[in-house]
Amino acid sequence: MFNDALKEVTGLLDRRFLLNVFFPCLVFCGLLMGVGVIGAGEDLLKIAAAWSKQEAGVQILQVVGFLSIITVFSGIIDSQLPAIIQFYEGYSLLPRLATTGKDFHKKRLQQLGKEEAKYYGYLQSYYPPYNRKSDKRQDMLKQVMPTQFGNILKNSERYPSDRYGLNAVVIWSRLYHLFPDRFIQIIAEAKGSVDFMLVISTLSGIFALISGGYLLIVKASGWLFLLCFWGGLAVAWLAYRGALASAVLYAQQIKTGFDLYRHELFKQMHLKLPHNLKDEKEQWKKVDQFLYQNLPLLPDYTSAEAASSDNQKNEKP
Amino acid sequence: MSTDTPTDTNTDNEEDKTIPDRWTAKLSLSHWLAIVAIPVGIMGALYLFWQEDKTRVDVYVYVPAHDLPAYHQIQDSDLAPKRYASRSVPSGILKKSQRIVGRYTLTSLPNGKPLTNSQLGVKVQPNCLMDTVAVSLPATPAMTFGGNLKAGDTVSITFASPATKEGVSPTPTLFSDILVLDVKAVPQTNTFTSVIVIALPKTSAEEFVTHLASTTTLVGRNLSGKENNCIVKDP
């Protein structure tokens, strides 16, 4: 959800595209070519020597062609980033795998919940809200995702609803337009870090599968196969672990955004600021009903001046 | 965490019943990935090793049986066969002993390492290097024919003494049919100096050294097309 909305923000930053997508794709394609040449029994050094003997014009054309292919491939990967993130969240897993992952994390969440005081900080960042003594604990467990990455992002998605009773899915796309530029930049950087790690993880996994399959077909060296297959998967797993740390930071920024700027949306919609948390939850419920279900919102709006003076009164202790 | 009201009826046992107690739930997806990837990797590698063994063709490559000094003419006894899988034979090496025996080394060579063309000089008759010593001469560009002199060439070396006070020029001393073993460019501080290494008959060594110190050295090459009898041409 947040990722779709933020994609257009990060998409504007070419530097981020180069670092997060283009260079990983360049390395990925280069490694695949190298494996292709070695697997076919060719001498990489001889091919490099033969290439260097070509005319400069031909070399330039080949380099430009190669970079063009990489750019197109990078564009495809970049456009598929939301799908990649959803995959790592566990949305597009096979049902059997999804069930297995969910069961594992539900068990783990319950076990950690028994020692809540000890693992409080961890639970606050790595799992959706859970209270083992609540009547709604079954509903809470239904929020658990099959992967750790998914649970971290689910935590940030559930936070606004849990704290303020607002529907994050509906509100986020409106709220982020009200963030200051500096804050958008911080969130974009946090998301860029997540994207970078997940792109590396995805490409490494694809590399392991493609190169492994190819080396088996051409009956290449067993050691080369192990290096490519296990090496690719190991890098994919390490990058995924790296993405978890980045995702925690990203999720914290999202939660911070709701904490600090949610009232800006009331002001922007010319609605009165609530007096307390109970009023606020009620008001968010009405806003949600209006935006999502087209139900009547409030009897009247505050004018810009009235809203300003009312808000000032509300801010006085 | 949630702010829902705690209830007193819950127990840990009740909570545990909410999740099916499947053994698969004890492992995360990362564990499952490892469980699948490790056997697949092992099976794939075993298959490839088996294929490699099944299609393996051994190749014997002749390598030095012991360390060889520079400018040593290689004999049969200097070589030993070494087994390689055909796909792992290094490229550019000399495999057959026929292409090695009779040639001389251009540098010292360790035992067991395959030989390449660039490490060996031309093939020469066995008796040609007998009773010779390798002698190196500092060379000017004129002596190396501007860089055209190479290992395997046959040259004549002339020592010309300066004229006496009476204006009489001493007869030059000529050493003919001298085999050039190597021509090296030796790096100096800012430039390169050439060195010609020749195979000099031991009987001529004393006379050669006597002239070398005090005379002008000229290197000549026969242009008549006459071949040196020492050099063995490959069929």
Coordinates of C-alpha atoms in Angstrom, one line a residue:
Chain A
M1 CA 0.0 0.0 0.0
F2 CA 2.6 2.5 1.2
N3 CA 5.0 1.2 -1.5
D4 CA 2.7 2.0 -4.4
A5 CA 2.2 5.6 -3.2
L6 CA 5.9 6.1 -2.5
K7 CA 7.0 4.6 -5.8
E8 CA 6.3 7.8 -7.7
V9 CA 8.3 9.8 -5.1
T10 CA 11.4 7.6 -5.5
G11 CA 10.8 7.2 -9.2
L12 CA 11.7 10.8 -9.6
L13 CA 15.1 10.3 -8.2
D14 CA 17.4 9.0 -11.0
R15 CA 20.3 8.5 -8.7
R16 CA 18.2 6.1 -6.7
F17 CA 17.2 4.2 -9.8
L18 CA 20.8 3.9 -10.8
L19 CA 21.9 2.7 -7.4
N20 CA 19.0 0.5 -6.5
V21 CA 18.1 -1.1 -9.8
F22 CA 20.5 -0.3 -12.6
F23 CA 23.8 -1.4 -11.0
P24 CA 22.4 -4.6 -9.5
C25 CA 21.0 -5.5 -12.9
L26 CA 24.3 -4.7 -14.5
V27 CA 26.2 -7.0 -12.1
F28 CA 23.4 -9.7 -12.5
C29 CA 23.6 -9.7 -16.4
G30 CA 27.4 -9.6 -16.3
L31 CA 27.6 -12.6 -14.0
L32 CA 25.1 -14.5 -16.1
M33 CA 27.1 -13.8 -19.2
G34 CA 30.3 -14.9 -17.4
V35 CA 28.6 -18.2 -16.3
G36 CA 27.3 -18.7 -19.8
V37 CA 30.7 -18.4 -21.3
I38 CA 32.5 -20.5 -18.7
G39 CA 29.7 -23.1 -18.7
A40 CA 30.1 -23.5 -22.5
G41 CA 33.7 -24.4 -22.0
E42 CA 35.1 -21.1 -23.5
D43 CA 38.1 -19.3 -22.1
L44 CA 36.9 -16.0 -20.6
L45 CA 40.3 -14.4 -21.0
K46 CA 40.6 -15.4 -24.7
I47 CA 37.2 -13.9 -25.4
A48 CA 38.2 -10.7 -23.6
A49 CA 41.4 -10.6 -25.6
A50 CA 39.5 -11.1 -28.8
W51 CA 37.0 -8.4 -27.9
S52 CA 39.8 -5.9 -27.1
K53 CA 41.3 -6.5 -30.6
Q54 CA 38.1 -5.2 -32.3
E55 CA 37.8 -1.8 -33.7
A56 CA 36.9 1.0 -31.3
G57 CA 33.7 1.8 -33.2
V58 CA 32.5 -1.8 -33.0
Q59 CA 33.4 -1.9 -29.3
I60 CA 31.4 1.3 -28.6
L61 CA 28.4 -0.1 -30.4
Q62 CA 28.5 -3.3 -28.4
V63 CA 28.9 -1.4 -25.1
V64 CA 26.0 0.9 -26.0
G65 CA 23.8 -2.1 -27.0
F66 CA 24.7 -3.9 -23.8
L67 CA 23.9 -0.9 -21.7
S68 CA 20.6 -0.4 -23.5
I69 CA 19.6 -3.9 -22.8
I70 CA 20.5 -3.4 -19.1
T71 CA 18.5 -0.2 -19.0
V72 CA 15.4 -1.9 -20.4
F73 CA 15.8 -4.8 -18.0
S74 CA 16.3 -2.4 -15.1
G75 CA 13.1 -0.6 -16.1
I76 CA 11.2 -3.9 -16.0
I77 CA 12.6 -4.7 -12.6
D78 CA 11.8 -1.2 -11.4
S79 CA 8.2 -1.4 -12.6
Q80 CA 7.9 -4.8 -10.8
L81 CA 9.2 -3.4 -7.4
P82 CA 5.7 -3.4 -5.8
A83 CA 5.2 -7.0 -6.9
I84 CA 8.6 -7.9 -5.5
I85 CA 7.8 -6.3 -2.2
Q86 CA 4.4 -8.1 -2.1
F87 CA 6.2 -11.4 -2.8
Y88 CA 8.6 -10.8 0.1
E89 CA 5.6 -9.8 2.3
G90 CA 4.1 -13.2 1.6
Y91 CA 1.1 -12.1 -0.5
S92 CA 1.9 -14.1 -3.6
L93 CA 3.2 -17.3 -2.1
L94 CA 1.7 -20.7 -2.8
P95 CA -1.1 -21.4 -0.3
R96 CA 0.8 -24.2 1.3
L97 CA 3.9 -22.1 1.8
A98 CA 1.8 -19.2 3.1
T99 CA 0.1 -21.4 5.7
T100 CA 3.4 -22.9 6.8
G101 CA 5.0 -19.4 7.2
K102 CA 1.9 -18.0 9.0
D103 CA 1.8 -21.0 11.4
F104 CA 5.5 -20.5 12.3
H105 CA 5.1 -16.8 13.0
K106 CA 1.9 -17.3 14.9
K107 CA 3.6 -19.8 17.2
R108 CA 6.6 -17.5 17.5
L109 CA 4.4 -14.5 18.3
Q110 CA 2.6 -16.4 21.0
Q111 CA 5.8 -17.6 22.5
L112 CA 7.3 -14.1 22.5
G113 CA 4.0 -12.7 23.9
K114 CA 4.4 -14.9 26.9
E115 CA 7.5 -12.9 27.8
E116 CA 6.2 -9.6 26.6
A117 CA 8.2 -7.5 29.0
K118 CA 11.4 -9.1 27.8
Y119 CA 10.7 -8.9 24.1
Y120 CA 8.5 -5.7 24.1
G121 CA 10.8 -3.7 21.8
Y122 CA 11.1 -6.6 19.4
L123 CA 7.4 -7.2 19.2
Q124 CA 6.8 -3.5 18.7
S125 CA 8.8 -3.5 15.5
Y126 CA 8.7 -7.0 14.1
Y127 CA 5.1 -8.2 14.5
P128 CA 1.6 -6.8 14.2
P129 CA 0.0 -5.8 17.5
Y130 CA -0.8 -8.8 19.7
N131 CA -2.1 -9.1 23.2
R132 CA -2.3 -12.7 24.5
K133 CA -4.9 -11.7 27.1
S134 CA -7.2 -9.9 24.7
D135 CA -10.6 -11.3 23.6
K136 CA -9.6 -10.3 20.1
R137 CA -6.3 -12.3 20.1
Q138 CA -7.7 -14.6 17.3
D139 CA -8.3 -11.6 15.1
M140 CA -4.9 -10.3 15.9
L141 CA -3.3 -13.6 15.0
K142 CA -5.1 -13.4 11.6
Q143 CA -3.0 -10.3 10.8
V144 CA 0.2 -12.4 11.0
M145 CA 2.0 -12.7 7.6
P146 CA 4.0 -15.7 6.4
T147 CA 7.3 -13.8 6.3
Q148 CA 9.2 -11.6 8.8
F149 CA 9.4 -8.9 6.2
G150 CA 5.6 -9.0 5.8
N151 CA 5.1 -8.8 9.6
I152 CA 7.3 -5.7 9.9
L153 CA 5.3 -3.9 7.2
K154 CA 2.0 -5.2 8.6
N155 CA 3.1 -3.7 12.0
S156 CA 3.3 -0.3 10.4
E157 CA 0.0 -0.8 8.5
R158 CA -1.9 -1.8 11.7
Y159 CA -0.3 0.9 13.9
P160 CA -2.6 3.9 12.8
S161 CA -5.7 1.8 13.2
D162 CA -4.6 0.4 16.5
R163 CA -3.6 3.8 17.9
Y164 CA -6.0 6.3 16.3
G165 CA -8.7 4.2 14.7
L166 CA -7.9 5.5 11.2
N167 CA -7.9 3.4 8.1
A168 CA -4.3 3.6 6.9
V169 CA -5.1 2.3 3.4
V170 CA -7.5 5.1 2.8
I171 CA -5.7 7.9 4.6
W172 CA -2.1 7.3 3.6
S173 CA -2.4 8.3 -0.1
R174 CA -4.0 11.6 1.0
L175 CA -1.7 12.2 4.0
Y176 CA 1.6 11.8 2.3
H177 CA 0.9 14.9 0.1
L178 CA 0.9 16.9 3.3
F179 CA 4.3 15.7 4.5
P180 CA 7.1 18.3 4.5
D181 CA 9.6 17.7 1.7
R182 CA 12.3 16.8 4.3
F183 CA 10.1 14.1 5.7
I184 CA 9.2 12.7 2.3
Q185 CA 13.0 12.6 1.6
I186 CA 13.6 10.6 4.8
I187 CA 10.9 8.1 4.0
A188 CA 12.1 7.8 0.4
E189 CA 15.6 7.1 1.6
A190 CA 14.3 4.4 4.0
K191 CA 12.3 2.9 1.2
G192 CA 15.2 3.1 -1.2
S193 CA 17.3 1.0 1.2
V194 CA 14.5 -1.6 1.4
D195 CA 14.2 -1.6 -2.5
F196 CA 18.0 -2.0 -2.9
M197 CA 18.2 -5.0 -0.6
L198 CA 15.1 -6.7 -2.1
V199 CA 16.3 -6.1 -5.7
I200 CA 19.7 -7.7 -4.8
S201 CA 17.9 -10.6 -3.1
T202 CA 15.6 -11.2 -6.0
L203 CA 18.3 -11.0 -8.7
S204 CA 20.5 -13.3 -6.6
G205 CA 17.8 -15.8 -6.3
I206 CA 17.0 -15.7 -10.0
F207 CA 20.7 -15.9 -10.7
A208 CA 21.0 -19.1 -8.6
L209 CA 18.1 -20.7 -10.4
I210 CA 19.0 -19.7 -13.9
S211 CA 22.7 -20.4 -13.6
G212 CA 22.2 -23.6 -11.7
G213 CA 19.7 -24.9 -14.3
Y214 CA 22.0 -23.9 -17.2
L215 CA 25.1 -25.5 -15.7
L216 CA 23.2 -28.7 -15.1
I217 CA 22.0 -28.7 -18.8
V218 CA 25.4 -28.1 -20.3
K219 CA 27.0 -30.5 -17.7
A220 CA 29.5 -28.0 -16.5
S221 CA 31.8 -28.4 -13.5
G222 CA 30.1 -29.5 -10.3
W223 CA 32.1 -26.9 -8.3
L224 CA 31.0 -24.1 -10.5
F225 CA 27.4 -25.3 -10.1
L226 CA 27.7 -25.3 -6.3
L227 CA 29.3 -21.9 -6.4
C228 CA 26.6 -20.3 -8.5
F229 CA 23.6 -22.2 -6.9
W230 CA 24.5 -22.0 -3.3
G231 CA 26.3 -18.7 -3.6
G232 CA 23.4 -17.1 -5.3
L233 CA 20.9 -18.3 -2.7
A234 CA 23.2 -17.3 0.1
V235 CA 23.5 -13.8 -1.2
A236 CA 19.7 -13.7 -1.7
W237 CA 19.2 -14.7 1.9
L238 CA 21.8 -12.3 3.3
A239 CA 20.2 -9.4 1.3
Y240 CA 16.8 -10.4 2.6
R241 CA 18.1 -10.2 6.2
G242 CA 19.5 -6.8 5.3
A243 CA 16.1 -5.8 4.0
L244 CA 14.6 -6.6 7.4
A245 CA 16.7 -4.1 9.2
S246 CA 15.9 -1.5 6.5
A247 CA 12.2 -2.3 6.7
V248 CA 12.1 -1.7 10.5
L249 CA 13.5 1.8 9.8
Y250 CA 11.0 2.4 7.0
A251 CA 8.1 1.2 9.1
Q252 CA 9.1 3.5 11.9
Q253 CA 9.1 6.5 9.6
I254 CA 5.6 5.5 8.4
K255 CA 4.4 5.3 12.0
T256 CA 6.1 8.7 12.7
G257 CA 4.3 10.2 9.7
F258 CA 0.9 9.2 11.2
D259 CA 1.8 10.4 14.7
L260 CA 3.0 13.8 13.6
Y261 CA 1.0 14.8 10.5
R262 CA -2.4 13.1 10.7
H263 CA -4.1 16.3 12.0
E264 CA -2.9 18.1 9.0
L265 CA -5.4 16.2 7.0
F266 CA -8.2 17.5 9.3
K267 CA -7.0 21.0 8.6
Q268 CA -6.7 20.4 4.9
M269 CA -10.3 19.0 4.8
H270 CA -11.6 22.0 6.9
L271 CA -12.6 19.7 9.7
K272 CA -12.4 20.5 13.4
L273 CA -9.5 19.0 15.3
P274 CA -10.8 16.5 17.9
H275 CA -10.6 17.3 21.6
N276 CA -9.4 13.9 22.7
L277 CA -8.5 10.4 21.5
K278 CA -12.0 9.1 21.8
D279 CA -13.3 12.0 19.6
E280 CA -10.5 11.5 17.2
K281 CA -11.2 7.8 16.7
E282 CA -14.9 8.7 16.1
Q283 CA -13.9 11.4 13.7
W284 CA -11.5 9.2 11.7
K285 CA -14.3 6.6 11.5
K286 CA -16.6 9.2 9.9
V287 CA -13.9 10.4 7.5
D288 CA -13.2 6.8 6.5
Q289 CA -16.9 6.1 6.0
F290 CA -17.2 9.3 3.8
L291 CA -14.1 8.6 1.7
Y292 CA -14.5 4.9 1.4
Q293 CA -18.3 4.3 1.5
N294 CA -19.6 7.8 0.6
L295 CA -21.6 8.1 3.8
P296 CA -22.4 11.6 5.2
L297 CA -19.4 13.1 6.9
L298 CA -20.3 16.0 9.2
P299 CA -23.1 18.5 9.3
D300 CA -20.9 21.4 8.3
Y301 CA -17.3 22.4 7.5
T302 CA -15.3 25.0 9.3
S303 CA -14.3 27.9 7.1
A304 CA -10.6 28.4 6.7
E305 CA -10.5 31.3 9.2
A306 CA -12.9 29.5 11.6
A307 CA -10.9 26.3 11.4
S308 CA -7.7 28.3 12.1
S309 CA -9.2 30.0 15.2
D310 CA -10.9 26.8 16.4
N311 CA -7.7 24.9 16.1
Q312 CA -5.8 27.6 18.0
K313 CA -8.4 27.3 20.8
N314 CA -8.1 23.6 20.8
E315 CA -4.3 23.8 21.0
K316 CA -4.5 26.0 24.2
P317 CA -4.3 23.9 27.4
Chain B
M1 CA 0.4 -3.7 21.7
S2 CA -3.4 -3.7 21.7
T3 CA -5.3 -1.8 24.4
D4 CA -8.0 -4.4 24.6
T5 CA -9.2 -5.3 28.1
P6 CA -7.4 -8.4 29.4
T7 CA -9.5 -11.3 30.4
D8 CA -8.9 -13.7 33.2
T9 CA -10.1 -16.8 31.4
N10 CA -7.1 -17.1 29.1
T11 CA -4.4 -19.6 29.7
D12 CA -1.3 -20.5 27.7
N13 CA -2.8 -23.9 26.9
E14 CA -5.9 -22.3 25.3
E15 CA -3.7 -20.0 23.2
D16 CA -1.7 -22.9 21.9
K17 CA -4.8 -24.6 20.6
T18 CA -5.5 -21.7 18.3
I19 CA -2.8 -22.9 15.9
P20 CA -2.8 -26.3 14.4
D21 CA 0.1 -28.2 16.0
R22 CA 1.7 -29.2 12.7
W23 CA 5.4 -30.1 12.7
T24 CA 5.8 -27.9 9.6
A25 CA 5.0 -24.9 11.8
K26 CA 8.2 -25.3 13.7
L27 CA 10.2 -24.1 10.7
S28 CA 10.2 -20.8 9.0
L29 CA 10.3 -20.3 5.2
S30 CA 14.0 -19.5 5.5
H31 CA 14.5 -22.9 7.1
W32 CA 12.5 -24.6 4.4
L33 CA 14.5 -22.8 1.7
A34 CA 17.7 -24.2 3.3
I35 CA 16.2 -27.7 3.6
V36 CA 15.4 -27.7 -0.2
A37 CA 18.5 -25.9 -1.4
I38 CA 21.1 -28.0 0.4
P39 CA 20.0 -31.4 -1.0
V40 CA 19.3 -30.0 -4.5
G41 CA 22.8 -28.5 -4.5
I42 CA 24.3 -31.7 -3.4
M43 CA 22.4 -33.8 -5.8
G44 CA 23.1 -31.4 -8.7
A45 CA 26.8 -31.4 -7.9
L46 CA 26.9 -35.2 -7.5
Y47 CA 25.2 -35.5 -10.9
L48 CA 27.8 -33.2 -12.5
F49 CA 30.7 -34.9 -10.9
W50 CA 29.4 -38.3 -12.1
Q51 CA 29.0 -36.9 -15.6
E52 CA 32.5 -35.5 -15.5
D53 CA 33.9 -38.8 -14.3
K54 CA 31.9 -40.7 -17.0
T55 CA 33.1 -38.6 -19.8
R56 CA 36.5 -38.0 -18.4
V57 CA 39.4 -38.4 -20.9
D58 CA 42.8 -38.3 -19.5
V59 CA 45.6 -36.5 -21.3
Y60 CA 49.3 -36.9 -20.5
V61 CA 51.3 -33.8 -20.6
Y62 CA 55.1 -33.9 -20.3
V63 CA 56.5 -31.7 -17.6
P64 CA 60.0 -31.2 -16.2
A65 CA 60.9 -34.2 -13.9
H66 CA 63.2 -31.9 -11.9
D67 CA 64.2 -28.2 -11.8
L68 CA 65.9 -27.2 -15.0
P69 CA 68.5 -24.4 -15.3
A70 CA 68.4 -21.7 -18.0
Y71 CA 70.0 -22.6 -21.3
H72 CA 69.8 -26.3 -20.6
Q73 CA 69.1 -28.6 -23.6
I74 CA 66.2 -30.8 -22.6
Q75 CA 66.7 -34.6 -22.8
D76 CA 64.2 -37.4 -22.5
S77 CA 65.3 -38.1 -19.0
D78 CA 64.5 -34.5 -18.0
L79 CA 60.7 -35.1 -18.6
A80 CA 58.0 -37.0 -16.9
P81 CA 54.4 -37.5 -17.9
K82 CA 51.7 -35.9 -15.8
R83 CA 48.0 -36.8 -16.0
Y84 CA 45.3 -34.2 -16.6
A85 CA 41.5 -34.4 -17.3
S86 CA 41.1 -33.2 -20.9
R87 CA 38.8 -30.3 -19.9
S88 CA 41.3 -29.1 -17.3
V89 CA 44.4 -29.0 -19.4
P90 CA 45.8 -25.4 -19.3
S91 CA 45.7 -23.7 -22.7
G92 CA 48.8 -22.9 -24.7
I93 CA 51.0 -25.6 -23.2
L94 CA 53.3 -28.2 -24.9
K95 CA 51.9 -31.7 -24.4
K96 CA 54.1 -34.0 -26.5
S97 CA 57.7 -34.8 -25.6
Q98 CA 58.7 -34.7 -29.3
R99 CA 58.0 -30.9 -29.2
I100 CA 60.1 -30.4 -26.1
V101 CA 63.1 -32.8 -26.3
G102 CA 66.1 -31.1 -28.0
R103 CA 65.0 -27.6 -27.2
Y104 CA 66.8 -25.6 -24.6
T105 CA 65.4 -23.6 -21.7
L106 CA 65.3 -19.8 -21.9
T107 CA 64.8 -19.5 -18.2
S108 CA 65.0 -21.7 -15.1
L109 CA 62.0 -24.0 -14.9
P110 CA 60.4 -25.6 -11.9
N111 CA 59.6 -29.3 -11.9
G112 CA 56.0 -30.5 -12.5
K113 CA 54.8 -27.3 -14.3
P114 CA 53.7 -27.6 -17.9
L115 CA 55.9 -25.9 -20.5
T116 CA 55.0 -23.3 -23.0
N117 CA 56.6 -22.2 -26.3
S118 CA 57.8 -18.9 -24.8
Q119 CA 59.9 -20.7 -22.2
L120 CA 61.9 -22.7 -24.7
G121 CA 64.4 -21.9 -27.5
V122 CA 64.7 -23.7 -30.8
K123 CA 65.5 -27.4 -31.2
V124 CA 69.2 -27.9 -31.8
Q125 CA 71.3 -31.0 -32.6
P126 CA 72.4 -32.8 -29.5
N127 CA 76.1 -32.3 -30.2
C128 CA 75.8 -28.6 -30.9
L129 CA 75.6 -27.4 -27.3
M130 CA 78.0 -30.0 -26.1
D131 CA 81.3 -28.4 -24.9
T132 CA 79.8 -24.9 -25.1
V133 CA 79.3 -22.3 -22.5
A134 CA 76.5 -19.6 -22.4
V135 CA 78.1 -16.2 -22.7
S136 CA 76.3 -12.9 -22.5
L137 CA 77.3 -9.8 -24.3
P138 CA 76.1 -6.3 -23.6
A139 CA 74.6 -5.3 -26.9
T140 CA 73.9 -2.0 -28.7
P141 CA 70.9 -1.6 -31.0
A142 CA 73.4 -2.0 -33.9
M143 CA 74.5 -5.4 -32.6
T144 CA 70.9 -6.7 -32.4
F145 CA 70.1 -5.4 -35.9
G146 CA 67.7 -2.9 -34.4
G147 CA 65.9 -5.6 -32.5
N148 CA 65.7 -8.1 -35.4
L149 CA 68.2 -10.6 -33.8
K150 CA 66.5 -13.4 -32.1
A151 CA 67.1 -16.7 -30.3
G152 CA 68.1 -19.5 -32.8
D153 CA 69.9 -17.1 -35.2
T154 CA 73.5 -18.0 -36.2
V155 CA 75.9 -15.1 -36.3
S156 CA 79.6 -14.4 -36.7
I157 CA 81.3 -12.1 -34.2
T158 CA 84.2 -10.1 -35.2
F159 CA 86.7 -8.3 -32.9
A160 CA 88.4 -5.4 -34.5
S161 CA 91.4 -3.7 -32.8
P162 CA 92.2 -0.1 -33.4
A163 CA 95.1 0.8 -35.8
T164 CA 98.6 1.0 -34.3
K165 CA 100.7 4.2 -34.2
E166 CA 102.3 3.1 -37.4
G167 CA 98.9 3.0 -39.1
V168 CA 98.8 -0.7 -39.4
S169 CA 95.4 -2.3 -38.7
P170 CA 95.7 -5.6 -36.9
T171 CA 93.9 -8.5 -38.5
P172 CA 90.3 -8.8 -37.1
T173 CA 89.5 -11.9 -35.2
L174 CA 86.4 -13.8 -36.4
F175 CA 84.2 -16.3 -34.5
S176 CA 81.8 -17.8 -37.0
D177 CA 78.7 -20.0 -36.7
I178 CA 77.9 -18.9 -33.2
L179 CA 74.4 -19.8 -32.1
V180 CA 72.4 -17.1 -30.4
L181 CA 70.6 -18.6 -27.4
D182 CA 68.6 -15.6 -26.4
V183 CA 68.3 -11.9 -26.8
K184 CA 67.0 -10.2 -23.7
A185 CA 66.0 -6.6 -22.9
V186 CA 67.2 -5.9 -19.4
P187 CA 65.4 -3.0 -17.7
Q188 CA 67.7 -0.2 -16.4
T189 CA 66.9 2.9 -14.4
N190 CA 65.2 4.8 -17.2
T191 CA 65.8 2.6 -20.2
F192 CA 66.4 -1.0 -21.5
T193 CA 69.7 -2.5 -22.3
S194 CA 69.9 -5.5 -24.6
V195 CA 72.0 -8.6 -23.8
I196 CA 72.8 -11.3 -26.3
V197 CA 73.4 -14.7 -24.9
I198 CA 75.5 -17.0 -27.2
A199 CA 76.6 -20.6 -27.1
L200 CA 80.4 -20.3 -27.3
P201 CA 82.7 -23.4 -27.7
K202 CA 84.7 -23.9 -24.6
T203 CA 87.9 -24.0 -26.7
S204 CA 87.3 -20.5 -27.9
A205 CA 86.3 -19.0 -24.6
E206 CA 89.7 -17.8 -23.5
E207 CA 90.5 -16.1 -26.8
F208 CA 87.0 -14.6 -26.9
V209 CA 87.4 -13.0 -23.5
T210 CA 90.8 -11.6 -24.4
H211 CA 89.4 -9.7 -27.3
L212 CA 86.2 -8.7 -25.7
A213 CA 87.8 -6.3 -23.3
S214 CA 89.8 -4.1 -25.6
T215 CA 88.3 -4.3 -29.1
T216 CA 85.2 -3.2 -31.0
T217 CA 82.7 -6.0 -31.4
L218 CA 80.8 -6.5 -34.6
V219 CA 78.0 -8.9 -35.0
G220 CA 77.2 -10.2 -38.5
R221 CA 74.7 -12.5 -40.0
N222 CA 75.1 -14.5 -43.2
L223 CA 72.7 -13.4 -45.9
S224 CA 73.5 -16.2 -48.3
G225 CA 70.6 -18.3 -47.0
K226 CA 72.9 -21.0 -45.7
E227 CA 71.3 -22.8 -42.9
N228 CA 73.0 -23.6 -39.6
N229 CA 73.5 -27.3 -39.2
C230 CA 72.7 -27.1 -35.5
I231 CA 69.1 -26.0 -35.9
V232 CA 66.6 -28.8 -36.3
K233 CA 63.6 -27.7 -38.3
D234 CA 60.2 -29.2 -37.1
P235 CA 58.7 -31.4 -39.8

